[in-house]
mmCIF file of C-alpha atoms in Angstrom:
data_model
loop_
_atom_site.group_PDB
_atom_site.id
_atom_site.type_symbol
_atom_site.label_atom_id
_atom_site.label_comp_id
_atom_site.label_asym_id
_atom_site.label_seq_id
_atom_site.Cartn_x
_atom_site.Cartn_y
_atom_site.Cartn_z
ATOM 1 C CA MET A 257 10.866 -15.125 37.881
ATOM 2 C CA THR A 258 12.439 -14.675 41.286
ATOM 3 C CA THR A 259 14.715 -11.814 42.169
ATOM 4 C CA GLY A 260 17.729 -14.208 42.393
ATOM 5 C CA ASN A 261 17.110 -15.599 38.909
ATOM 6 C CA HIS A 262 16.534 -12.096 37.542
ATOM 7 C CA LEU A 263 19.838 -10.870 39.002
ATOM 8 C CA SER A 264 21.668 -13.923 37.562
ATOM 9 C CA CYS A 265 20.287 -13.186 34.091
ATOM 10 C CA ILE A 266 21.309 -9.522 34.344
ATOM 11 C CA TRP A 267 24.756 -10.531 35.572
ATOM 12 C CA ILE A 268 25.272 -13.005 32.672
ATOM 13 C CA ALA A 269 23.970 -10.441 30.146
ATOM 14 C CA GLY A 270 26.416 -7.891 31.588
ATOM 15 C CA ILE A 271 29.380 -10.251 31.185
ATOM 16 C CA LEU A 272 28.386 -11.032 27.582
ATOM 17 C CA ALA A 273 28.124 -7.305 26.828
ATOM 18 C CA VAL A 274 31.612 -6.695 28.266
ATOM 19 C CA LEU A 275 33.045 -9.561 26.196
ATOM 20 C CA LEU A 276 31.439 -8.293 23.012
ATOM 21 C CA ILE A 277 32.680 -4.760 23.646
ATOM 22 C CA ALA A 278 36.232 -6.056 24.364
ATOM 23 C CA CYS A 279 36.265 -7.801 20.962
ATOM 24 C CA ASN A 280 36.387 -4.919 18.495
ATOM 25 C CA ASP A 281 36.173 -5.107 14.710
ATOM 26 C CA ASP A 282 39.976 -5.285 14.271
ATOM 27 C CA ASP A 283 40.195 -8.416 16.434
ATOM 28 C CA LEU A 284 37.432 -10.092 14.479
ATOM 29 C CA LYS A 285 39.101 -9.216 11.166
ATOM 30 C CA LYS A 286 42.433 -10.604 12.410
ATOM 31 C CA ALA A 287 40.779 -13.836 13.522
ATOM 32 C CA SER A 288 39.047 -14.121 10.151
ATOM 33 C CA SER A 289 42.278 -13.544 8.192
ATOM 34 C CA ILE A 290 44.164 -16.099 10.297
ATOM 35 C CA SER A 291 41.509 -18.747 9.696
ATOM 36 C CA ASN A 292 41.595 -18.021 5.944
ATOM 37 C CA THR A 293 45.382 -18.560 5.694
ATOM 38 C CA LYS A 294 45.401 -22.202 6.680
ATOM 39 C CA VAL A 295 48.208 -24.188 5.112
ATOM 40 C CA SER A 296 47.403 -27.754 4.320
ATOM 41 C CA LEU A 297 50.046 -30.375 3.877
ATOM 42 C CA THR A 298 50.379 -34.094 3.774
ATOM 43 C CA LYS A 299 52.983 -35.949 5.745
ATOM 44 C CA ASP A 300 53.948 -39.549 5.104
ATOM 45 C CA ARG A 301 56.094 -41.088 7.853
ATOM 46 C CA THR A 302 58.454 -44.002 7.302
ATOM 47 C CA LEU A 303 60.392 -45.667 10.104
ATOM 48 C CA GLY A 304 63.893 -47.147 9.775
ATOM 49 C CA VAL A 305 64.820 -45.757 6.364
ATOM 50 C CA GLU A 306 67.957 -46.701 4.438
ATOM 51 C CA LEU A 307 69.137 -43.866 2.182
ATOM 52 C CA ILE A 308 71.332 -44.391 -0.899
ATOM 53 C CA TYR A 309 72.979 -41.637 -2.946
ATOM 54 C CA SER A 310 74.468 -42.532 -6.314
ATOM 55 C CA ASP A 311 76.197 -40.508 -8.999
ATOM 56 C CA SER A 312 76.895 -41.825 -12.502
ATOM 57 C CA ALA A 313 75.446 -45.227 -11.508
ATOM 58 C CA LYS A 314 77.937 -45.578 -8.613
ATOM 59 C CA VAL A 315 76.883 -45.650 -4.976
ATOM 60 C CA LYS A 316 78.594 -42.712 -3.257
ATOM 61 C CA ALA A 317 76.862 -42.783 0.131
ATOM 62 C CA LYS A 318 74.598 -44.976 2.259
ATOM 63 C CA GLY A 319 72.661 -43.677 5.202
ATOM 64 C CA TYR A 320 70.120 -44.480 7.854
ATOM 65 C CA ALA A 321 67.370 -42.353 9.407
ATOM 66 C CA PRO A 322 65.153 -43.681 12.219
ATOM 67 C CA ILE A 323 62.266 -41.507 10.946
ATOM 68 C CA LEU A 324 61.734 -39.948 7.520
ATOM 69 C CA ASP A 325 58.773 -37.640 7.003
ATOM 70 C CA LYS A 326 57.932 -36.832 3.386
ATOM 71 C CA VAL A 327 56.085 -33.508 3.581
ATOM 72 C CA THR A 328 54.058 -32.147 0.676
ATOM 73 C CA PRO A 329 52.673 -28.650 1.339
ATOM 74 C CA SER A 330 49.631 -27.465 -0.606
ATOM 75 C CA ASN A 331 51.800 -24.702 -2.037
ATOM 76 C CA GLY A 332 55.577 -24.954 -2.202
ATOM 77 C CA SER A 333 58.091 -27.685 -2.839
ATOM 78 C CA PRO A 334 57.986 -31.067 -1.120
ATOM 79 C CA TYR A 335 60.743 -31.903 1.331
ATOM 80 C CA ASN A 336 61.999 -34.789 3.429
ATOM 81 C CA GLU A 337 62.486 -34.239 7.140
ATOM 82 C CA MET A 338 64.503 -36.479 9.459
ATOM 83 C CA PRO A 339 63.441 -35.277 12.925
ATOM 84 C CA LYS A 340 65.426 -37.959 14.791
ATOM 85 C CA GLY A 341 68.610 -37.405 12.804
ATOM 86 C CA VAL A 342 70.573 -39.259 10.191
ATOM 87 C CA LYS A 343 73.895 -41.068 9.749
ATOM 88 C CA ILE A 344 75.450 -41.231 6.294
ATOM 89 C CA ASN A 345 78.566 -43.217 5.336
ATOM 90 C CA PHE A 346 80.563 -42.021 2.333
ATOM 91 C CA ILE A 347 81.536 -44.922 0.053
ATOM 92 C CA ASP A 348 84.669 -45.184 -2.127
ATOM 93 C CA ASP A 349 84.938 -46.988 -5.495
ATOM 94 C CA ASN A 350 85.686 -50.282 -3.687
ATOM 95 C CA GLN A 351 82.420 -49.909 -1.703
ATOM 96 C CA GLN A 352 84.358 -49.252 1.513
ATOM 97 C CA SER A 353 83.421 -46.522 3.984
ATOM 98 C CA LYS A 354 85.717 -43.510 3.734
ATOM 99 C CA GLY A 355 83.951 -41.226 6.199
ATOM 100 C CA SER A 356 80.619 -40.282 7.681
ATOM 101 C CA ILE A 357 78.275 -37.478 8.600
ATOM 102 C CA THR A 358 75.831 -37.584 11.517
ATOM 103 C CA SER A 359 73.332 -35.071 12.872
ATOM 104 C CA ASP A 360 70.393 -34.984 15.265
ATOM 105 C CA TYR A 361 68.121 -33.432 12.597
ATOM 106 C CA ALA A 362 68.165 -33.074 8.800
ATOM 107 C CA ILE A 363 65.931 -31.700 6.074
ATOM 108 C CA ASN A 364 66.253 -32.441 2.367
ATOM 109 C CA LYS A 365 64.715 -29.818 0.066
ATOM 110 C CA GLU A 366 64.148 -31.790 -3.120
ATOM 111 C CA GLY A 367 63.369 -28.881 -5.443
ATOM 112 C CA GLU A 368 66.423 -26.882 -4.375
ATOM 113 C CA ARG A 369 68.651 -29.970 -4.128
ATOM 114 C CA LEU A 370 69.803 -28.903 -0.660
ATOM 115 C CA THR A 371 70.215 -30.985 2.478
ATOM 116 C CA ILE A 372 70.591 -29.134 5.765
ATOM 117 C CA PHE A 373 72.026 -31.003 8.751
ATOM 118 C CA LYS A 374 71.401 -29.452 12.186
ATOM 119 C CA LYS A 375 72.247 -30.102 15.842
ATOM 120 C CA ASN A 376 75.425 -31.953 16.777
ATOM 121 C CA VAL A 377 76.657 -32.302 13.208
ATOM 122 C CA THR A 378 79.859 -34.342 12.907
ATOM 123 C CA VAL A 379 81.753 -35.155 9.720
ATOM 124 C CA VAL A 380 84.590 -37.689 9.950
ATOM 125 C CA ASN A 381 87.073 -38.703 7.240
ATOM 126 C CA GLU A 382 90.621 -40.104 7.082
ATOM 127 C CA SER A 383 92.331 -36.837 7.991
ATOM 128 C CA MET A 384 89.910 -34.799 10.120
ATOM 129 C CA THR A 385 86.702 -34.435 12.100
ATOM 130 C CA PHE A 386 84.516 -31.392 11.484
ATOM 131 C CA ILE A 387 82.004 -30.381 14.191
ATOM 132 C CA THR A 388 79.270 -27.766 13.778
ATOM 133 C CA GLU A 389 75.639 -27.024 14.591
ATOM 134 C CA GLU A 390 74.588 -26.545 10.953
ATOM 135 C CA LEU A 391 75.976 -27.866 7.684
ATOM 136 C CA THR A 392 74.386 -27.557 4.231
ATOM 137 C CA TRP A 393 75.073 -29.817 1.270
ATOM 138 C CA ASP A 394 74.415 -28.139 -2.078
ATOM 139 C CA GLU A 395 73.975 -31.020 -4.506
ATOM 140 C CA ASN A 396 74.066 -28.684 -7.531
ATOM 141 C CA LYS A 397 77.473 -27.236 -6.593
ATOM 142 C CA LYS A 398 78.680 -30.500 -4.992
ATOM 143 C CA THR A 399 79.852 -28.582 -1.936
ATOM 144 C CA TYR A 400 79.241 -28.381 1.791
ATOM 145 C CA PHE A 401 79.135 -25.102 3.686
ATOM 146 C CA SER A 402 78.623 -24.016 7.270
ATOM 147 C CA PRO A 403 78.452 -20.636 9.020
ATOM 148 C CA SER A 404 81.019 -21.827 11.593
ATOM 149 C CA GLY A 405 82.651 -24.931 12.993
ATOM 150 C CA THR A 406 85.682 -26.691 14.403
ATOM 151 C CA VAL A 407 88.120 -28.964 12.586
ATOM 152 C CA ARG A 408 90.010 -31.546 14.663
ATOM 153 C CA PHE A 409 93.004 -33.249 13.109
ATOM 154 C CA LYS A 410 94.453 -36.702 13.870
ATOM 155 C CA ASP A 411 97.515 -35.128 15.562
ATOM 156 C CA GLY A 412 95.276 -33.297 18.058
ATOM 157 C CA SER A 413 95.425 -29.876 16.396
ATOM 158 C CA ILE A 414 92.190 -27.876 16.479
ATOM 159 C CA LEU A 415 91.064 -25.113 14.123
ATOM 160 C CA SER A 416 87.864 -23.098 14.586
ATOM 161 C CA GLY A 417 86.442 -20.451 12.318
ATOM 162 C CA ALA A 418 83.620 -19.138 10.194
ATOM 163 C CA GLN A 419 82.365 -19.747 6.651
ATOM 164 C CA PHE A 420 83.540 -23.357 6.290
ATOM 165 C CA THR A 421 83.309 -24.772 2.751
ATOM 166 C CA ALA A 422 84.431 -28.105 1.344
ATOM 167 C CA PRO A 423 83.864 -30.178 -1.783
ATOM 168 C CA GLN A 424 81.483 -33.079 -1.239
ATOM 169 C CA ASP A 425 84.368 -35.530 -0.723
ATOM 170 C CA PHE A 426 85.871 -33.298 2.037
ATOM 171 C CA SER A 427 89.313 -33.674 0.395
ATOM 172 C CA THR A 428 90.051 -29.988 1.086
ATOM 173 C CA TYR A 429 88.336 -27.144 2.883
ATOM 174 C CA THR A 430 88.444 -23.395 3.434
ATOM 175 C CA ILE A 431 87.627 -21.597 6.650
ATOM 176 C CA SER A 432 87.527 -17.856 7.398
ATOM 177 C CA GLN A 433 88.718 -16.130 10.569
ATOM 178 C CA PRO A 434 90.614 -19.203 11.773
ATOM 179 C CA SER A 435 91.939 -19.649 15.293
ATOM 180 C CA GLY A 436 93.159 -22.757 17.015
ATOM 181 C CA GLN A 437 95.808 -24.915 18.618
ATOM 182 C CA ALA A 438 98.588 -26.769 16.823
ATOM 183 C CA TYR A 439 100.951 -29.355 18.223
ATOM 184 C CA LEU A 440 104.554 -28.861 17.137
ATOM 185 C CA LYS A 441 107.225 -31.543 17.024
ATOM 186 C CA ASN A 442 110.772 -30.206 17.297
ATOM 187 C CA GLY A 443 109.512 -26.703 16.506
ATOM 188 C CA THR A 444 107.673 -27.694 13.312
ATOM 189 C CA ASN A 445 104.168 -28.806 12.516
ATOM 190 C CA PRO A 446 104.266 -32.598 11.902
#
């Protein structure tokens, strides 16, 4: 062996020794525990999905999602994720649209019967438009709730606040800590 090759071998052995010393037992245990906690899941993707919600054999809403991922974790409840958003039209008894909800993202937790709409969430009905970044529909309680949002009325009035709640038909609502602008006609609210 030549002196150059001998020095190269010593140099490589020195680097390996430094690397092994830098990796102590705690690091190896952490790496081992991380590799043992793998979560496996299956994901089935469907493109261009039409969604239908019915109650008592009557269609109450029809929707569309460009992508629907049905996710089944190895442990935990399955859920449906709509990473490219969703648009849902509320349907009256005459099968006419009476409002809508749109969002850039949604997740439906089947086991909990919750649907969470996120990013640019807009709800429109005959009397108002509600805008928020997060809105949850609790199917068990038949209510919607949001940590905050803005209600815009047909007359141009605006109301913002926290803790928005509404029944699933959005016929009424409550909002905490309200503030806003109202347009008055002859000194009274029209």
